[in-house]
Tab-separated table of C-alpha atoms and ligand atoms in Angstrom:
chain	number	residue	atom	x	y	z
L	1	MET	CA	-17.779	-0.482	-5.014
L	2	SER	CA	-15.479	-0.755	-8.354
L	3	SER	CA	-17.219	1.803	-11.146
L	4	THR	CA	-18.464	-0.040	-14.387
L	5	ASN	CA	-16.609	0.430	-17.436
L	6	GLU	CA	-19.745	2.200	-19.232
L	7	ASN	CA	-18.820	5.061	-21.326
L	8	LEU	CA	-14.974	4.076	-21.800
L	9	GLU	CA	-13.697	3.790	-25.545
L	10	SER	CA	-14.363	0.311	-26.722
L	11	VAL	CA	-11.267	0.221	-28.270
L	12	ASN	CA	-7.937	-1.031	-26.590
L	13	LEU	CA	-5.405	-1.228	-28.697
L	14	ALA	CA	-2.388	-2.809	-27.887
L	15	ALA	CA	1.251	-3.677	-28.985
L	16	VAL	CA	1.145	-7.324	-28.337
L	17	LEU	CA	4.123	-9.904	-28.756
L	18	GLU	CA	2.659	-13.447	-29.974
L	19	THR	CA	5.810	-15.306	-28.704
L	20	ALA	CA	8.662	-14.853	-26.791
L	21	LYS	CA	11.684	-12.556	-29.317
L	22	ALA	CA	8.465	-11.722	-31.312
L	23	ARG	CA	7.706	-8.353	-33.026
L	24	VAL	CA	5.385	-6.202	-31.745
L	25	THR	CA	1.783	-6.853	-33.876
L	26	LEU	CA	-1.355	-4.450	-33.276
L	27	GLN	CA	-4.009	-5.616	-32.295
L	28	GLU	CA	-7.307	-4.849	-30.155
L	29	ARG	CA	-7.847	-6.522	-27.150
L	30	PRO	CA	-10.839	-6.163	-24.217
L	31	ILE	CA	-10.641	-3.526	-21.733
L	32	PRO	CA	-9.674	-5.095	-18.289
L	33	LYS	CA	-11.309	-4.474	-14.867
L	34	PRO	CA	-9.043	-3.719	-12.069
L	35	GLY	CA	-8.762	-5.619	-9.263
L	36	PRO	CA	-9.315	-4.766	-5.409
L	37	ASP	CA	-6.274	-2.588	-5.271
L	38	GLU	CA	-5.934	-1.359	-9.107
L	39	LEU	CA	-6.811	0.989	-10.842
L	40	LEU	CA	-7.819	1.381	-14.579
L	41	VAL	CA	-5.629	4.107	-16.645
L	42	ARG	CA	-6.612	5.160	-19.980
L	43	ASN	CA	-2.625	5.954	-21.164
L	44	LYS	CA	-2.060	9.149	-22.548
L	45	ALA	CA	1.640	9.079	-23.005
L	46	ILE	CA	3.703	5.865	-22.944
L	47	ALA	CA	7.634	6.382	-21.929
L	48	ALA	CA	10.021	3.618	-23.428
L	49	ASN	CA	12.908	2.178	-21.427
L	50	PRO	CA	15.525	0.038	-22.637
L	51	ALA	CA	13.892	-3.193	-20.673
L	52	ASP	CA	11.117	-3.115	-23.607
L	53	TRP	CA	13.709	-4.289	-26.215
L	54	LYS	CA	15.583	-6.066	-24.351
L	55	ILE	CA	13.107	-8.276	-23.444
L	56	GLN	CA	11.871	-8.650	-26.751
L	57	ASP	CA	15.810	-9.517	-27.416
L	58	TYR	CA	16.605	-11.591	-24.467
L	59	ASP	CA	13.229	-12.845	-23.614
L	60	PHE	CA	13.955	-12.763	-19.905
L	61	PHE	CA	11.273	-11.253	-16.917
L	62	VAL	CA	8.335	-11.937	-18.869
L	63	ASP	CA	7.177	-15.687	-18.958
L	64	LYS	CA	3.929	-15.791	-20.391
L	65	TYR	CA	2.853	-14.917	-24.041
L	66	PRO	CA	1.325	-13.325	-25.599
L	67	ASN	CA	1.945	-10.534	-23.760
L	68	VAL	CA	2.233	-6.529	-24.053
L	69	LEU	CA	5.727	-4.917	-22.691
L	70	GLY	CA	6.054	-1.483	-20.585
L	71	SER	CA	6.464	0.079	-17.668
L	72	ASP	CA	5.849	3.747	-17.976
L	73	ALA	CA	1.907	4.513	-18.239
L	74	CYS	CA	0.785	7.887	-17.760
L	75	GLY	CA	-3.187	9.169	-18.002
L	76	TYR	CA	-6.344	9.206	-16.620
L	77	VAL	CA	-7.825	6.872	-14.117
L	78	VAL	CA	-11.355	5.586	-15.433
L	79	ASP	CA	-11.729	2.312	-13.264
L	80	VAL	CA	-10.878	1.793	-9.427
L	81	GLY	CA	-10.520	-1.258	-7.403
L	82	ASN	CA	-13.073	-1.490	-4.515
L	83	ALA	CA	-9.842	-0.907	-1.893
L	84	VAL	CA	-8.322	1.594	-3.263
L	85	THR	CA	-8.413	4.967	-1.314
L	86	ARG	CA	-6.003	7.001	-2.658
L	87	PHE	CA	-6.990	7.868	-6.334
L	88	LYS	CA	-10.410	8.349	-8.039
L	89	LYS	CA	-11.866	8.449	-11.571
L	90	GLY	CA	-10.576	11.240	-13.589
L	91	ASP	CA	-7.230	11.171	-11.325
L	92	ARG	CA	-4.256	12.528	-13.579
L	93	VAL	CA	-1.783	9.596	-12.812
L	94	THR	CA	1.335	8.230	-13.773
L	95	GLY	CA	2.722	4.676	-12.581
L	96	PHE	CA	4.911	1.110	-12.615
L	97	ALA	CA	3.079	-1.141	-14.559
L	98	ALA	CA	3.643	-4.874	-13.047
L	99	VAL	CA	3.997	-6.837	-16.219
L	100	ILE	CA	7.891	-6.775	-16.323
L	101	TYR	CA	7.112	-8.854	-12.997
L	102	ASN	CA	3.903	-10.838	-13.040
L	103	SER	CA	3.723	-11.126	-16.674
L	104	ASN	CA	0.046	-9.934	-16.857
L	105	ILE	CA	-0.695	-8.566	-20.188
L	106	ASP	CA	-3.389	-6.217	-18.640
L	107	HIS	CA	-0.112	-4.404	-16.815
L	108	GLY	CA	1.898	-3.690	-20.084
L	109	ALA	CA	1.647	-0.243	-20.813
L	110	TRP	CA	1.799	-0.336	-24.319
L	111	GLN	CA	-1.640	-0.276	-24.767
L	112	THR	CA	-4.908	2.357	-24.746
L	113	TYR	CA	-6.222	0.777	-21.320
L	114	THR	CA	-3.052	-0.354	-18.257
L	115	ILE	CA	-4.456	-2.081	-15.088
L	116	LEU	CA	-1.739	-0.077	-12.498
L	117	ARG	CA	-1.490	-1.327	-8.852
L	118	GLU	CA	-2.128	1.132	-6.948
L	119	ILE	CA	1.516	1.466	-4.596
L	120	ALA	CA	3.109	1.858	-8.294
L	121	THR	CA	1.143	5.095	-8.895
L	122	SER	CA	1.886	8.480	-8.202
L	123	LYS	CA	-0.800	11.521	-8.997
L	124	ILE	CA	0.332	14.196	-11.466
L	125	PRO	CA	0.615	18.148	-10.782
L	126	ASP	CA	-2.235	19.825	-12.829
L	127	SER	CA	0.653	22.075	-14.624
L	128	MET	CA	2.824	18.688	-15.568
L	129	SER	CA	1.813	17.182	-19.373
L	130	PHE	CA	0.987	13.303	-19.508
L	131	ALA	CA	4.511	13.271	-21.560
L	132	GLU	CA	6.363	14.514	-18.911
L	133	GLY	CA	4.693	12.279	-16.172
L	134	SER	CA	5.461	9.491	-18.323
L	135	VAL	CA	8.918	9.367	-17.770
L	136	PHE	CA	9.560	8.904	-13.873
L	137	PRO	CA	8.128	5.481	-12.788
L	138	MET	CA	11.183	3.126	-14.434
L	139	ALA	CA	13.597	5.649	-13.952
L	140	PHE	CA	12.887	6.827	-10.688
L	141	ALA	CA	12.072	3.615	-9.114
L	142	THR	CA	15.303	2.122	-10.118
L	143	ALA	CA	16.998	5.859	-8.234
L	144	CYS	CA	15.033	4.963	-5.738
L	145	MET	CA	15.843	1.590	-5.060
L	146	ALA	CA	19.696	2.544	-5.460
L	147	LEU	CA	19.912	5.369	-3.057
L	148	PHE	CA	17.748	3.835	-0.038
L	149	VAL	CA	17.659	0.232	-0.650
L	150	ASN	CA	21.293	-0.583	-2.142
L	151	LEU	CA	23.473	2.245	-0.938
L	152	LYS	CA	20.879	2.527	2.673
L	153	PHE	CA	20.863	6.001	2.438
L	154	PRO	CA	17.828	7.147	5.074
L	155	ARG	CA	14.099	7.821	3.521
L	156	PRO	CA	12.690	11.126	4.134
L	157	PRO	CA	11.660	12.463	6.547
L	158	ALA	CA	15.162	10.987	8.216
L	159	VAL	CA	18.112	12.939	6.940
L	160	CYS	CA	21.639	12.066	6.328
L	161	THR	CA	24.447	12.208	8.721
L	162	PRO	CA	26.912	13.822	7.889
L	163	ALA	CA	24.334	16.287	5.376
L	164	SER	CA	27.212	16.712	2.966
L	165	SER	CA	27.790	12.877	2.225
L	166	THR	CA	28.868	12.316	-1.563
L	167	ILE	CA	27.333	10.135	-3.996
L	168	LEU	CA	29.448	9.753	-7.529
L	169	VAL	CA	26.406	8.670	-10.120
L	170	TRP	CA	27.672	7.240	-12.685
L	171	GLY	CA	26.119	8.224	-16.225
L	172	GLY	CA	24.079	11.056	-15.059
L	173	SER	CA	22.731	12.095	-18.451
L	174	SER	CA	20.656	8.841	-18.633
L	175	SER	CA	16.987	8.744	-17.864
L	176	VAL	CA	18.222	6.136	-14.288
L	177	GLY	CA	21.562	8.848	-13.801
L	178	SER	CA	19.536	11.969	-13.871
L	179	ALA	CA	16.715	10.183	-11.840
L	180	ALA	CA	19.339	9.323	-9.199
L	181	VAL	CA	20.860	13.033	-9.649
L	182	GLN	CA	17.358	15.011	-8.896
L	183	ILE	CA	16.410	12.310	-5.986
L	184	ALA	CA	20.165	12.431	-4.144
L	185	LYS	CA	20.329	16.372	-4.348
L	186	ALA	CA	16.850	16.483	-2.951
L	187	ILE	CA	17.625	14.081	0.065
L	188	GLY	CA	20.524	16.741	0.747
L	189	LEU	CA	24.150	14.598	-0.617
L	190	HIS	CA	26.857	16.141	-2.760
L	191	VAL	CA	26.230	15.243	-6.162
L	192	TRP	CA	29.183	14.490	-8.784
L	193	ALA	CA	28.391	12.752	-11.966
L	194	THR	CA	29.774	11.566	-15.090
L	195	ALA	CA	28.486	12.181	-18.845
L	196	SER	CA	29.477	13.445	-21.871
L	197	PRO	CA	30.905	17.247	-22.402
L	198	SER	CA	27.657	18.114	-24.166
L	199	ASN	CA	25.183	16.774	-21.019
L	200	HIS	CA	27.337	18.542	-18.355
L	201	ASP	CA	24.892	21.556	-18.187
L	202	PHE	CA	22.473	19.364	-18.094
L	203	VAL	CA	23.296	17.202	-14.926
L	204	LYS	CA	24.499	20.623	-13.246
L	205	SER	CA	21.230	22.039	-13.875
L	206	MET	CA	19.702	18.579	-11.907
L	207	GLY	CA	22.117	19.346	-8.889
L	208	ALA	CA	25.384	17.425	-9.976
L	209	THR	CA	28.267	20.388	-8.475
L	210	ARG	CA	30.781	18.506	-10.476
L	211	VAL	CA	30.472	16.622	-13.666
L	212	PHE	CA	33.468	14.379	-15.906
L	213	ASP	CA	33.847	13.655	-18.730
L	214	TYR	CA	33.610	9.958	-18.774
L	215	HIS	CA	35.449	9.500	-22.020
L	216	SER	CA	38.794	11.106	-20.858
L	217	PRO	CA	41.461	8.420	-20.081
L	218	ASN	CA	41.811	10.280	-16.884
L	219	VAL	CA	38.573	9.939	-15.325
L	220	VAL	CA	39.600	7.891	-12.668
L	221	SER	CA	42.383	10.575	-11.923
L	222	ASP	CA	40.652	13.432	-12.310
L	223	ILE	CA	37.693	12.750	-9.881
L	224	LEU	CA	40.119	11.463	-6.979
L	225	SER	CA	42.023	14.809	-7.662
L	226	ALA	CA	39.218	16.739	-7.865
L	227	ALA	CA	37.688	14.838	-4.401
L	228	GLN	CA	41.476	14.928	-2.976
L	229	GLU	CA	40.996	19.028	-3.425
L	230	ALA	CA	37.714	19.265	-2.184
L	231	GLY	CA	38.656	17.234	0.971
L	232	ILE	CA	36.062	14.496	0.219
L	233	ILE	CA	36.264	10.634	-0.148
L	234	ILE	CA	33.379	9.021	-1.983
L	235	THR	CA	32.709	6.321	-0.698
L	236	LYS	CA	28.926	5.832	-2.289
L	237	VAL	CA	28.578	5.089	-5.971
L	238	PHE	CA	26.025	4.934	-8.286
L	239	ASP	CA	26.672	3.101	-11.453
L	240	ALA	CA	23.693	3.653	-13.409
L	241	ILE	CA	25.422	2.354	-16.798
L	242	SER	CA	26.893	-0.615	-15.576
L	243	GLU	CA	28.374	-1.702	-19.118
L	244	LYS	CA	30.911	-0.640	-21.395
L	245	GLY	CA	33.944	-0.327	-19.152
L	246	SER	CA	31.991	1.921	-16.626
L	247	LEU	CA	32.053	-1.154	-14.044
L	248	GLU	CA	35.918	-0.845	-14.171
L	249	LEU	CA	35.653	3.155	-13.814
L	250	ALA	CA	32.910	3.676	-10.936
L	251	SER	CA	34.602	1.262	-8.882
L	252	GLY	CA	38.044	2.840	-9.440
L	253	VAL	CA	37.174	5.714	-7.740
L	254	LEU	CA	35.795	4.033	-4.632
L	255	ALA	CA	38.461	3.883	-1.080
L	256	ASP	CA	37.854	0.546	0.381
L	257	GLY	CA	35.267	-0.110	2.411
L	258	GLY	CA	33.182	1.985	-0.153
L	259	GLU	CA	29.829	0.338	-1.526
L	260	MET	CA	28.450	0.531	-5.601
L	261	ALA	CA	24.938	-0.044	-7.065
L	262	ILE	CA	24.848	-1.349	-10.267
L	263	VAL	CA	21.731	-1.721	-12.646
L	264	LEU	CA	23.272	-4.666	-14.426
L	265	ASP	CA	24.665	-8.212	-14.021
L	266	TRP	CA	28.010	-7.749	-12.885
L	267	PRO	CA	29.594	-9.797	-15.740
L	268	THR	CA	30.556	-13.802	-14.897
L	269	GLY	CA	34.051	-14.057	-15.567
L	270	THR	CA	35.095	-10.540	-14.486
L	271	PRO	CA	36.547	-10.760	-10.880
L	272	GLN	CA	34.563	-7.823	-8.352
L	273	PRO	CA	37.223	-5.276	-6.665
L	274	PRO	CA	37.319	-7.252	-3.180
L	275	ASP	CA	37.461	-5.160	-1.134
L	276	ILE	CA	33.936	-2.652	-2.646
L	277	ALA	CA	30.758	-3.986	-1.400
L	278	VAL	CA	28.285	-4.290	-4.844
L	279	SER	CA	25.202	-4.549	-5.022
L	280	LEU	CA	22.832	-5.080	-7.986
L	281	THR	CA	19.457	-2.543	-7.968
L	282	VAL	CA	15.988	-4.096	-8.756
L	283	ALA	CA	13.351	-1.252	-9.357
L	284	LEU	CA	10.603	-4.199	-9.848
L	285	ARG	CA	11.287	-4.675	-6.246
L	286	THR	CA	9.425	-1.613	-5.197
L	287	GLY	CA	6.246	-3.904	-6.576
L	288	LYS	CA	7.594	-7.220	-4.731
L	289	ASP	CA	9.668	-7.747	-1.618
L	290	CYS	CA	10.261	-3.868	-1.038
L	291	GLU	CA	6.196	-2.906	-1.537
L	292	ASP	CA	6.896	-0.994	1.317
L	293	VAL	CA	9.297	1.361	-0.362
L	294	GLY	CA	7.715	1.492	-3.411
L	295	ALA	CA	4.362	2.284	-1.521
L	296	TRP	CA	6.212	4.822	0.045
L	297	PHE	CA	8.281	6.565	-3.004
L	298	PHE	CA	4.662	6.270	-5.433
L	299	ASN	CA	2.188	7.323	-3.176
L	300	GLU	CA	4.066	9.975	-1.178
L	301	TRP	CA	7.614	10.968	-1.831
L	302	LEU	CA	7.354	11.258	-5.658
L	303	GLU	CA	3.590	12.357	-5.480
L	304	GLU	CA	4.625	15.253	-3.286
L	305	ALA	CA	8.405	15.954	-5.324
L	306	MET	CA	6.780	16.073	-8.144
L	307	GLU	CA	3.915	18.525	-6.904
L	308	MET	CA	6.557	21.291	-5.376
L	309	GLY	CA	8.921	20.901	-8.230
L	310	THR	CA	11.561	19.249	-6.332
L	311	VAL	CA	12.228	16.788	-9.219
L	312	VAL	CA	11.334	17.808	-13.135
L	313	PRO	CA	10.568	15.348	-15.736
L	314	THR	CA	14.139	14.377	-17.275
L	315	PRO	CA	15.922	13.912	-19.331
L	316	LYS	CA	14.488	15.882	-22.490
L	317	ILE	CA	11.554	14.024	-23.729
L	318	GLN	CA	11.282	13.097	-27.250
L	319	ILE	CA	7.858	12.554	-29.059
L	320	VAL	CA	7.765	9.774	-31.581
L	321	ASP	CA	4.204	10.671	-33.223
L	322	GLY	CA	2.065	8.039	-34.218
L	323	GLY	CA	0.555	6.041	-30.900
L	324	ILE	CA	0.310	2.748	-29.920
L	325	GLU	CA	1.304	2.079	-33.769
L	326	VAL	CA	4.924	2.925	-33.541
L	327	THR	CA	5.702	1.232	-30.257
L	328	GLN	CA	8.200	-1.231	-31.989
L	329	LYS	CA	9.574	1.684	-33.928
L	330	VAL	CA	10.579	3.273	-30.669
L	331	PHE	CA	12.024	0.165	-29.031
L	332	ASP	CA	14.276	-0.055	-31.929
L	333	MET	CA	15.349	3.737	-31.806
L	334	LEU	CA	16.022	3.245	-27.654
L	335	LYS	CA	18.472	0.016	-28.840
L	336	ALA	CA	20.159	2.207	-31.340
L	337	GLY	CA	20.880	4.633	-28.147
L	338	VAL	CA	19.881	8.136	-26.777
L	339	SER	CA	21.931	10.802	-25.472
L	340	ALA	CA	20.274	12.383	-22.513
L	341	THR	CA	16.606	12.061	-24.154
L	342	LYS	CA	13.737	9.901	-23.214
L	343	LEU	CA	11.444	8.517	-25.833
L	344	VAL	CA	7.748	8.898	-25.445
L	345	VAL	CA	4.458	8.045	-27.103
L	346	LEU	CA	1.461	10.150	-27.125
L	347	LEU	CA	-2.499	8.214	-27.333
E	1	NAP	N1	18.052	-3.104	-12.470
E	1	NAP	C1	17.234	-2.014	-12.835
E	1	NAP	O1	15.897	-2.248	-12.251
E	1	NAP	C2	17.172	-1.242	-13.879
E	1	NAP	C3	15.629	-0.885	-14.278
E	1	NAP	C4	15.845	0.649	-15.409
E	1	NAP	C5	17.147	0.361	-16.131
E	1	NAP	N2	18.137	-0.780	-15.920
E	1	NAP	C6	19.196	-0.718	-16.953
E	1	NAP	O2	19.745	0.589	-16.755
E	1	NAP	C7	20.349	0.940	-18.377
E	1	NAP	C8	20.685	2.444	-18.011
E	1	NAP	O3	18.839	2.880	-18.567
E	1	NAP	P1	18.445	3.665	-18.834
E	1	NAP	O4	16.978	4.282	-19.459
E	1	NAP	O5	18.764	5.335	-18.067
E	1	NAP	O6	19.389	4.258	-20.158
E	1	NAP	P2	19.673	5.709	-20.973
E	1	NAP	O7	18.826	6.572	-21.224
E	1	NAP	O8	18.694	5.195	-22.770
E	1	NAP	O9	20.856	5.791	-21.369
E	1	NAP	C9	21.548	6.801	-22.360
E	1	NAP	C10	22.320	7.593	-21.529
E	1	NAP	O10	23.783	6.223	-20.907
E	1	NAP	C11	25.105	7.273	-20.665
E	1	NAP	N3	25.437	6.692	-21.076
E	1	NAP	C12	25.808	5.315	-22.275
E	1	NAP	N4	27.460	4.960	-22.473
E	1	NAP	C13	27.961	5.737	-20.537
E	1	NAP	C14	28.746	4.965	-19.730
E	1	NAP	N5	30.383	4.275	-20.284
E	1	NAP	N6	29.590	5.904	-18.808
E	1	NAP	C15	28.423	7.253	-18.236
E	1	NAP	N7	27.444	7.813	-19.515
E	1	NAP	C16	26.786	6.468	-20.335
E	1	NAP	C17	24.462	8.289	-22.135
E	1	NAP	O11	25.360	9.630	-21.447
E	1	NAP	P3	26.193	10.618	-22.686
E	1	NAP	O12	24.841	10.451	-23.645
E	1	NAP	O13	26.039	12.151	-22.044
E	1	NAP	O14	27.230	10.000	-23.172
E	1	NAP	C18	23.473	8.344	-22.273
E	1	NAP	O15	22.740	9.671	-21.658
E	1	NAP	C19	19.970	0.327	-18.872
E	1	NAP	O16	21.282	-0.555	-19.283
E	1	NAP	C20	18.778	-0.208	-18.165
E	1	NAP	O17	18.174	-1.616	-18.866
E	1	NAP	C21	18.279	-1.507	-15.059
């Protein structure tokens, strides 16, 4: 039986987009009820993603308005649907809010109460703060898709053969890139990455053995020389940036027959390298045609990896004070650009 909403605070303060491309306005919304396989979460921390400001600016993915954006919701469970088996009231959880693919206003993160799907939710360890828990869903789901679906690395408990396979993560200091570095390290890959020099120590601390400065005019030859010295042929690249010239550089590292997962569409009118298999990573597939991967990742792998400390919250968290009221400010800050930083709002 679904539990009731009694004892909840009566106000669900939300950052609402009245229409496509509108600026955020604060509104009070009803507290939603979870469907059978859903949870109602009282958010305590919400993390920002580029998708937030991009959907606002360019009007894609979400096709119903008014709406509430946001993918990373972290807090405690206050209600569960009658088919939910893994979670109960009071659990501390983080989850990938589904508004980005179902356009359901109750499934957006930027409000006090969010509906999360059970298959997109993980418990967070007692020792982990809500702010730390909030950084995982979107970035780690993207990295999960890139590694296990696009680049076809075997999902644990299956192991990679050879165990020493190397992956290059372009943009290792970004949210998505640092998640990929951590997951790749956790499944036994040799990880190389690119980042600005000021972030090399951070990316190495996540598990990359070599980090290259993508600003260097010689970055491709630097990587190829290092690979030759190490007796390595790089066959798989995850370009976690996929703009600002990264596609050409990242693909330049691959030998013929190599595979590259990217996060943004390859620009139309720019030819793709003919002998490399390029595929677009789509994080929201973890809630659509790759639900099996999503459920495995959120309900099993990520939950256990957080508990064991195999993965840690990255990149560094910057709390933006002010609660839901600062949602638009946070979108604007992220649009202006960050370096190895995740913007998080506490409620
Ligand atoms: N397809 C999907 O499903 C999906 C899902 C999530 C995100 N995305 C997209 O993925 C991109 C990254 O998202 P995010 O949240 O990870 O972004 P982010 O953390 O805000 O990205 C900032 C980082 O990007 C790095 N960077 C910028 N330009 C770079 C370049 N040319 N080469 C290497 N690194 C560079 C910077 O590194 P330094 O400071 O070290 O220079 C910085 O740390 C966004 O475009 C986002 O929209 C796509």
